[in-house]
Amino acid sequence: MFKLKIPSKLHLRTGTIFAFVAAFVLMLLSVWAFMQRSFGLNQINKEILKIQESLLSAGWDMAYDEAKSSSFPLFAPVTFSNFKIYALDGSKAWSTEELEIEAALFDCGHIKLNTSRNQTLTFNGKVYPAEIPVLDIDLFFDRELGLKEVNIEGIGWNVQDLITVDSFRLASQRMAPLNISELTPFFENHMEIKGAKISEQVDFPLRKKINRIYTNANIIGMMKAKPTYNETLAAWLRLGGVIDIKKLIVEWAPLTMVAHGDLYFNEKLEPVLHLNSSSKGLEETMDMLQDNFLESKGVFVAKILLNNKAFKLNPDDKYYTVTTPININSNQILIENIPLKTF
């Protein structure tokens, strides 16, 4: 059989060329990774300053013992030790032993935040140790559009003497390109909380187990980047920005509610919530809150109106079904336009 003999010099040249090409490609990838990392570090530093300015304008601040940054692509760009966000009046705070900001090797548009397993929360001056075994935060940016996607997942949260949560998920995605009109859906959001249990240490009139809360809501109106997030929010509100709640599901026995509506903010940036709801167990839930939270006179009148239109969806249902508007603002909680609570 005829065999083609390749000169050894040709083997040597081919190997040399291959090694040169591989080295050249590796060098380009390394340079690209360093350039991406440098750009990413610059963007991260800008966002950190923006966050701090926004916190200060809202009466909050951030602190840490040490901050390390690295331009080497295989290490996290920024790492904070004993990172803390706190209210200036000292009433509320969140802290973690370490906060690590990671960036993808060849894509500075993908930022990942990692926190320590052990954290602390402070409410009304009381400190609650927290164990957070899983908290994955992924942010995706576009150089022209800015933030385009957010994914957050948490599993097995335990805030001592306060609450435990089996799972938490949030997914947000930009819905439109750069030339979006002012009042077009801007971001679509899905949030779900499962298996939340309020601690027995908390004095609370409702049952301690929340089976599920789910919401699908769209941010209506484009949010254009401003020097601080507070200015971004204020500009969005001036344009008529609102949050369209397409679906809200609450499974908190005896209450089961499905609702839709909207959430907007007044000139003082106070939230105003309007819902059109269909629910079972609403009257029973109102009874549980009557002596501890709601005003008995308002509950009495609202229940008369609800009883007039209550019905059993199925003959074997334990609770009646009612359809009613619910309004919540900084001053009142209203059902059937009857004030149940005045703040």
Short mmCIF file of C-alpha atoms in Angstrom, two decimals:
data_model
loop_
_atom_site.label_atom_id
_atom_site.label_comp_id
_atom_site.label_asym_id
_atom_site.label_seq_id
_atom_site.Cartn_x
_atom_site.Cartn_y
_atom_site.Cartn_z
CA MET A 1 0.00 0.00 0.00
CA PHE A 2 1.27 3.45 -0.95
CA LYS A 3 1.97 5.75 2.02
CA LEU A 4 2.58 9.45 1.80
CA LYS A 5 5.65 10.43 3.78
CA ILE A 6 5.51 13.89 5.31
CA PRO A 7 8.89 15.44 5.90
CA SER A 8 9.77 15.95 9.54
CA LYS A 9 10.49 19.63 8.85
CA LEU A 10 6.88 20.07 7.71
CA HIS A 11 5.68 18.48 10.95
CA LEU A 12 7.85 20.96 12.84
CA ARG A 13 6.56 23.94 10.86
CA THR A 14 2.92 22.88 11.29
CA GLY A 15 3.39 22.46 15.05
CA THR A 16 5.14 25.82 15.29
CA ILE A 17 2.36 27.58 13.34
CA PHE A 18 -0.33 25.94 15.47
CA ALA A 19 1.45 26.92 18.70
CA PHE A 20 1.88 30.49 17.44
CA VAL A 21 -1.83 30.75 16.48
CA ALA A 22 -2.91 29.27 19.83
CA ALA A 23 -0.65 31.67 21.73
CA PHE A 24 -1.92 34.61 19.66
CA VAL A 25 -5.57 33.66 20.29
CA LEU A 26 -4.85 33.19 24.01
CA MET A 27 -3.19 36.59 24.12
CA LEU A 28 -6.18 38.24 22.42
CA LEU A 29 -8.59 36.56 24.83
CA SER A 30 -6.48 37.67 27.79
CA VAL A 31 -6.34 41.26 26.52
CA TRP A 32 -10.10 41.18 25.88
CA ALA A 33 -10.75 39.81 29.37
CA PHE A 34 -8.58 42.52 30.97
CA MET A 35 -10.30 45.23 28.89
CA GLN A 36 -13.72 43.89 29.87
CA ARG A 37 -12.67 43.72 33.51
CA SER A 38 -11.34 47.31 33.44
CA PHE A 39 -14.58 48.53 31.88
CA GLY A 40 -16.59 46.49 34.37
CA LEU A 41 -14.64 47.87 37.34
CA ASN A 42 -15.24 51.39 36.13
CA GLN A 43 -18.99 50.72 35.80
CA ILE A 44 -19.17 49.02 39.20
CA ASN A 45 -17.41 51.96 40.89
CA LYS A 46 -19.81 54.40 39.23
CA GLU A 47 -22.83 52.38 40.37
CA ILE A 48 -21.50 52.11 43.94
CA LEU A 49 -21.13 55.90 44.14
CA LYS A 50 -24.60 56.33 42.65
CA ILE A 51 -26.08 53.89 45.16
CA GLN A 52 -24.41 55.69 48.07
CA GLU A 53 -25.67 59.10 46.91
CA SER A 54 -29.18 57.65 46.49
CA LEU A 55 -29.10 56.10 49.96
CA LEU A 56 -27.98 59.36 51.57
CA SER A 57 -30.75 61.33 49.90
CA ALA A 58 -33.26 58.79 51.28
CA GLY A 59 -31.89 58.88 54.84
CA TRP A 60 -29.70 55.78 54.56
CA ASP A 61 -25.98 55.07 54.18
CA MET A 62 -23.57 52.19 53.58
CA ALA A 63 -20.38 51.20 55.43
CA TYR A 64 -17.72 48.48 55.33
CA ASP A 65 -14.45 47.61 57.06
CA GLU A 66 -12.44 46.98 53.90
CA ALA A 67 -12.92 47.04 50.13
CA LYS A 68 -10.70 45.08 47.73
CA SER A 69 -10.70 45.36 43.95
CA SER A 70 -8.91 43.28 41.34
CA SER A 71 -8.38 43.79 37.61
CA PHE A 72 -7.29 40.15 37.19
CA PRO A 73 -10.16 38.35 35.39
CA LEU A 74 -10.09 35.18 37.52
CA PHE A 75 -10.81 37.05 40.78
CA ALA A 76 -13.90 38.94 41.91
CA PRO A 77 -13.70 42.60 40.82
CA VAL A 78 -14.86 44.00 44.18
CA THR A 79 -15.12 42.44 47.66
CA PHE A 80 -16.39 44.19 50.80
CA SER A 81 -15.84 42.87 54.32
CA ASN A 82 -18.49 43.55 57.00
CA PHE A 83 -20.70 45.39 54.54
CA LYS A 84 -23.68 47.25 55.99
CA ILE A 85 -26.63 49.35 54.77
CA TYR A 86 -28.33 51.26 57.58
CA ALA A 87 -30.86 54.00 58.27
CA LEU A 88 -29.25 57.17 59.59
CA ASP A 89 -31.60 57.17 62.58
CA GLY A 90 -30.27 53.73 63.57
CA SER A 91 -33.69 52.03 63.46
CA LYS A 92 -33.08 49.67 60.53
CA ALA A 93 -30.05 47.95 58.99
CA TRP A 94 -28.84 44.97 56.97
CA SER A 95 -25.31 43.60 57.21
CA THR A 96 -23.32 40.70 55.80
CA GLU A 97 -19.84 39.48 56.70
CA GLU A 98 -18.82 39.67 53.04
CA LEU A 99 -20.29 41.08 49.85
CA GLU A 100 -18.64 39.91 46.65
CA ILE A 101 -19.35 41.49 43.26
CA GLU A 102 -18.41 39.12 40.44
CA ALA A 103 -18.27 39.75 36.69
CA ALA A 104 -18.33 37.19 33.88
CA LEU A 105 -14.89 36.47 32.41
CA PHE A 106 -15.58 37.87 28.92
CA ASP A 107 -18.81 39.77 29.55
CA CYS A 108 -18.79 42.74 31.92
CA GLY A 109 -22.54 43.04 31.34
CA HIS A 110 -23.21 40.09 33.67
CA ILE A 111 -22.75 41.02 37.32
CA LYS A 112 -23.32 38.57 40.15
CA LEU A 113 -23.64 39.48 43.84
CA ASN A 114 -22.67 36.98 46.54
CA THR A 115 -23.30 37.42 50.25
CA SER A 116 -22.22 35.50 53.34
CA ARG A 117 -24.39 32.77 54.81
CA ASN A 118 -24.55 34.63 58.13
CA GLN A 119 -26.20 38.06 58.06
CA THR A 120 -28.09 40.36 60.41
CA LEU A 121 -31.25 42.47 60.11
CA THR A 122 -32.19 45.34 62.41
CA PHE A 123 -35.78 46.55 62.88
CA ASN A 124 -36.73 49.24 65.38
CA GLY A 125 -33.32 48.93 66.97
CA LYS A 126 -33.58 45.16 67.58
CA VAL A 127 -30.97 42.94 65.89
CA TYR A 128 -32.05 39.64 64.30
CA PRO A 129 -29.35 37.13 63.29
CA ALA A 130 -30.10 35.59 59.89
CA GLU A 131 -28.94 32.48 58.08
CA ILE A 132 -29.18 32.83 54.30
CA PRO A 133 -27.81 29.61 52.74
CA VAL A 134 -28.86 30.49 49.16
CA LEU A 135 -29.11 34.00 47.74
CA ASP A 136 -28.24 34.26 44.05
CA ILE A 137 -28.42 37.75 42.49
CA ASP A 138 -27.68 38.10 38.77
CA LEU A 139 -27.77 41.46 36.98
CA PHE A 140 -27.48 41.84 33.21
CA PHE A 141 -26.55 45.18 31.63
CA ASP A 142 -26.42 46.54 28.10
CA ARG A 143 -23.98 49.35 27.23
CA GLU A 144 -26.73 51.36 25.51
CA LEU A 145 -29.85 50.30 27.39
CA GLY A 146 -28.40 49.91 30.87
CA LEU A 147 -30.01 47.32 33.16
CA LYS A 148 -31.94 44.80 31.07
CA GLU A 149 -32.52 41.79 33.34
CA VAL A 150 -32.53 40.86 37.04
CA ASN A 151 -32.77 37.36 38.51
CA ILE A 152 -32.84 36.73 42.27
CA GLU A 153 -33.34 33.37 43.95
CA GLY A 154 -33.28 32.56 47.65
CA ILE A 155 -33.85 29.25 49.45
CA GLY A 156 -34.10 28.34 53.12
CA TRP A 157 -33.91 31.80 54.70
CA ASN A 158 -34.09 31.93 58.49
CA VAL A 159 -34.24 35.25 60.31
CA GLN A 160 -34.09 34.26 63.97
CA ASP A 161 -37.18 35.20 66.03
CA LEU A 162 -38.73 36.91 62.99
CA ILE A 163 -39.47 34.76 59.90
CA THR A 164 -38.41 31.78 57.80
CA VAL A 165 -38.90 31.53 54.05
CA ASP A 166 -38.73 28.33 52.02
CA SER A 167 -38.13 30.06 48.70
CA PHE A 168 -38.06 33.52 47.13
CA ARG A 169 -37.80 34.25 43.40
CA LEU A 170 -37.76 37.49 41.45
CA ALA A 171 -37.36 37.77 37.68
CA SER A 172 -37.37 41.14 35.89
CA GLN A 173 -36.78 41.77 32.22
CA ARG A 174 -36.77 44.83 30.01
CA MET A 175 -39.66 44.67 27.57
CA ALA A 176 -38.83 47.23 24.92
CA PRO A 177 -35.89 48.67 22.95
CA LEU A 178 -34.27 52.08 23.32
CA ASN A 179 -36.97 53.99 21.40
CA ILE A 180 -39.71 53.06 23.84
CA SER A 181 -42.50 55.63 24.23
CA GLU A 182 -42.96 57.33 27.56
CA LEU A 183 -45.93 55.27 28.81
CA THR A 184 -45.28 51.86 27.31
CA PRO A 185 -44.56 48.75 29.43
CA PHE A 186 -40.90 49.06 30.39
CA PHE A 187 -40.03 46.17 32.73
CA GLU A 188 -41.97 42.96 33.36
CA ASN A 189 -41.61 41.49 36.85
CA HIS A 190 -42.51 38.16 38.42
CA MET A 191 -42.12 37.62 42.17
CA GLU A 192 -43.02 34.57 44.24
CA ILE A 193 -42.66 33.79 47.95
CA LYS A 194 -43.41 30.27 49.16
CA GLY A 195 -43.60 28.79 52.62
CA ALA A 196 -43.09 31.88 54.76
CA LYS A 197 -43.60 31.34 58.49
CA ILE A 198 -43.71 34.16 61.03
CA SER A 199 -41.93 33.35 64.29
CA GLU A 200 -43.93 32.55 67.41
CA GLN A 201 -41.94 35.36 69.06
CA VAL A 202 -43.81 37.89 66.91
CA ASP A 203 -47.14 39.13 68.26
CA PHE A 204 -49.30 38.93 65.16
CA PRO A 205 -53.11 38.51 64.86
CA LEU A 206 -53.12 36.42 61.66
CA ARG A 207 -51.98 32.84 61.24
CA LYS A 208 -48.21 32.49 61.16
CA LYS A 209 -47.96 30.41 57.94
CA ILE A 210 -48.14 32.11 54.51
CA ASN A 211 -48.35 29.45 51.83
CA ARG A 212 -47.73 31.61 48.78
CA ILE A 213 -47.63 35.16 47.49
CA TYR A 214 -47.20 35.70 43.75
CA THR A 215 -47.34 38.82 41.62
CA ASN A 216 -46.88 39.63 37.96
CA ALA A 217 -46.46 43.39 37.54
CA ASN A 218 -45.27 45.67 34.74
CA ILE A 219 -43.47 48.96 35.23
CA ILE A 220 -45.21 51.37 32.86
CA GLY A 221 -43.10 54.23 31.55
CA MET A 222 -39.43 54.45 30.76
CA MET A 223 -36.99 55.08 33.59
CA LYS A 224 -34.14 57.23 32.29
CA ALA A 225 -30.84 57.20 34.17
CA LYS A 226 -30.28 60.23 36.44
CA PRO A 227 -27.44 61.08 38.89
CA THR A 228 -29.28 59.21 41.70
CA TYR A 229 -31.98 56.54 41.75
CA ASN A 230 -34.27 58.90 43.65
CA GLU A 231 -34.05 61.42 40.78
CA THR A 232 -34.71 58.59 38.31
CA LEU A 233 -37.86 57.65 40.25
CA ALA A 234 -39.00 61.27 40.51
CA ALA A 235 -38.58 61.83 36.75
CA TRP A 236 -40.47 58.60 36.03
CA LEU A 237 -43.35 59.71 38.26
CA ARG A 238 -43.53 63.14 36.59
CA LEU A 239 -44.02 61.37 33.26
CA GLY A 240 -46.98 59.46 34.71
CA GLY A 241 -45.16 56.26 35.59
CA VAL A 242 -47.22 53.55 37.29
CA ILE A 243 -46.94 49.85 38.16
CA ASP A 244 -49.60 47.70 36.48
CA ILE A 245 -50.39 44.70 38.69
CA LYS A 246 -51.57 42.12 36.17
CA LYS A 247 -52.02 39.37 38.76
CA LEU A 248 -51.67 39.10 42.52
CA ILE A 249 -52.25 35.79 44.32
CA VAL A 250 -52.29 35.52 48.12
CA GLU A 251 -52.68 32.15 49.85
CA TRP A 252 -52.73 32.94 53.56
CA ALA A 253 -55.37 30.81 55.29
CA PRO A 254 -58.19 31.46 55.72
CA LEU A 255 -57.67 34.01 52.92
CA THR A 256 -57.27 33.04 49.28
CA MET A 257 -57.20 36.07 46.99
CA VAL A 258 -56.71 36.73 43.30
CA ALA A 259 -56.50 40.39 42.28
CA HIS A 260 -55.31 42.90 39.71
CA GLY A 261 -54.87 46.65 39.85
CA ASP A 262 -52.20 49.32 39.97
CA LEU A 263 -49.65 50.90 42.26
CA TYR A 264 -48.57 54.50 41.92
CA PHE A 265 -46.91 57.12 44.10
CA ASN A 266 -48.11 60.56 45.13
CA GLU A 267 -46.05 63.76 45.18
CA LYS A 268 -44.52 62.69 48.52
CA LEU A 269 -43.42 59.36 46.99
CA GLU A 270 -45.98 57.56 49.19
CA PRO A 271 -47.42 54.38 47.60
CA VAL A 272 -51.09 54.21 46.63
CA LEU A 273 -52.43 50.71 45.90
CA HIS A 274 -55.72 49.95 44.15
CA LEU A 275 -56.87 46.34 43.67
CA ASN A 276 -59.93 44.66 42.20
CA SER A 277 -60.07 41.40 44.10
CA SER A 278 -61.92 38.10 44.21
CA SER A 279 -61.36 36.17 47.42
CA LYS A 280 -62.47 33.50 49.86
CA GLY A 281 -62.13 33.95 53.60
CA LEU A 282 -61.91 37.74 53.45
CA GLU A 283 -64.54 38.33 56.14
CA GLU A 284 -62.90 35.78 58.44
CA THR A 285 -59.55 37.52 57.96
CA MET A 286 -61.14 40.87 58.79
CA ASP A 287 -62.54 39.35 61.99
CA MET A 288 -59.06 38.17 63.00
CA LEU A 289 -57.70 41.71 62.52
CA GLN A 290 -60.62 43.57 64.08
CA ASP A 291 -59.47 43.61 67.70
CA ASN A 292 -55.76 44.14 67.00
CA PHE A 293 -55.48 46.24 63.86
CA LEU A 294 -58.67 47.17 62.03
CA GLU A 295 -61.37 49.48 63.39
CA SER A 296 -64.51 47.59 64.48
CA LYS A 297 -66.97 50.18 63.12
CA GLY A 298 -65.49 50.07 59.63
CA VAL A 299 -65.35 46.25 59.67
CA PHE A 300 -69.01 46.07 60.70
CA VAL A 301 -70.19 48.30 57.84
CA ALA A 302 -67.92 46.64 55.24
CA LYS A 303 -69.13 43.15 56.20
CA ILE A 304 -72.76 44.21 55.67
CA LEU A 305 -71.90 45.30 52.12
CA LEU A 306 -69.83 42.17 51.45
CA ASN A 307 -72.55 39.84 52.77
CA ASN A 308 -75.02 41.28 50.25
CA LYS A 309 -72.94 39.96 47.34
CA ALA A 310 -71.16 36.95 48.87
CA PHE A 311 -71.77 33.54 47.28
CA LYS A 312 -70.39 30.02 47.38
CA LEU A 313 -68.51 29.22 44.21
CA ASN A 314 -68.94 25.51 44.94
CA PRO A 315 -71.59 23.99 47.25
CA ASP A 316 -68.94 22.36 49.47
CA ASP A 317 -66.81 25.53 49.87
CA LYS A 318 -66.02 26.40 53.48
CA TYR A 319 -65.82 30.15 52.82
CA TYR A 320 -67.90 32.52 50.72
CA THR A 321 -66.49 34.21 47.65
CA VAL A 322 -66.65 38.00 47.38
CA THR A 323 -65.52 40.44 44.71
CA THR A 324 -64.52 43.83 46.05
CA PRO A 325 -62.19 46.80 45.51
CA ILE A 326 -59.36 47.24 48.01
CA ASN A 327 -57.51 50.53 48.38
CA ILE A 328 -54.43 51.13 50.54
CA ASN A 329 -52.57 54.41 50.91
CA SER A 330 -50.47 56.15 53.55
CA ASN A 331 -53.60 57.36 55.35
CA GLN A 332 -56.17 54.57 55.10
CA ILE A 333 -57.11 51.00 54.24
CA LEU A 334 -60.47 50.81 52.50
CA ILE A 335 -62.71 47.93 51.40
CA GLU A 336 -65.89 48.78 49.49
CA ASN A 337 -64.70 52.40 50.00
CA ILE A 338 -65.27 51.94 53.75
CA PRO A 339 -62.26 52.97 55.88
CA LEU A 340 -61.12 49.98 57.98
CA LYS A 341 -57.95 51.58 59.28
CA THR A 342 -56.80 55.19 59.57
CA PHE A 343 -53.12 55.86 60.15
#
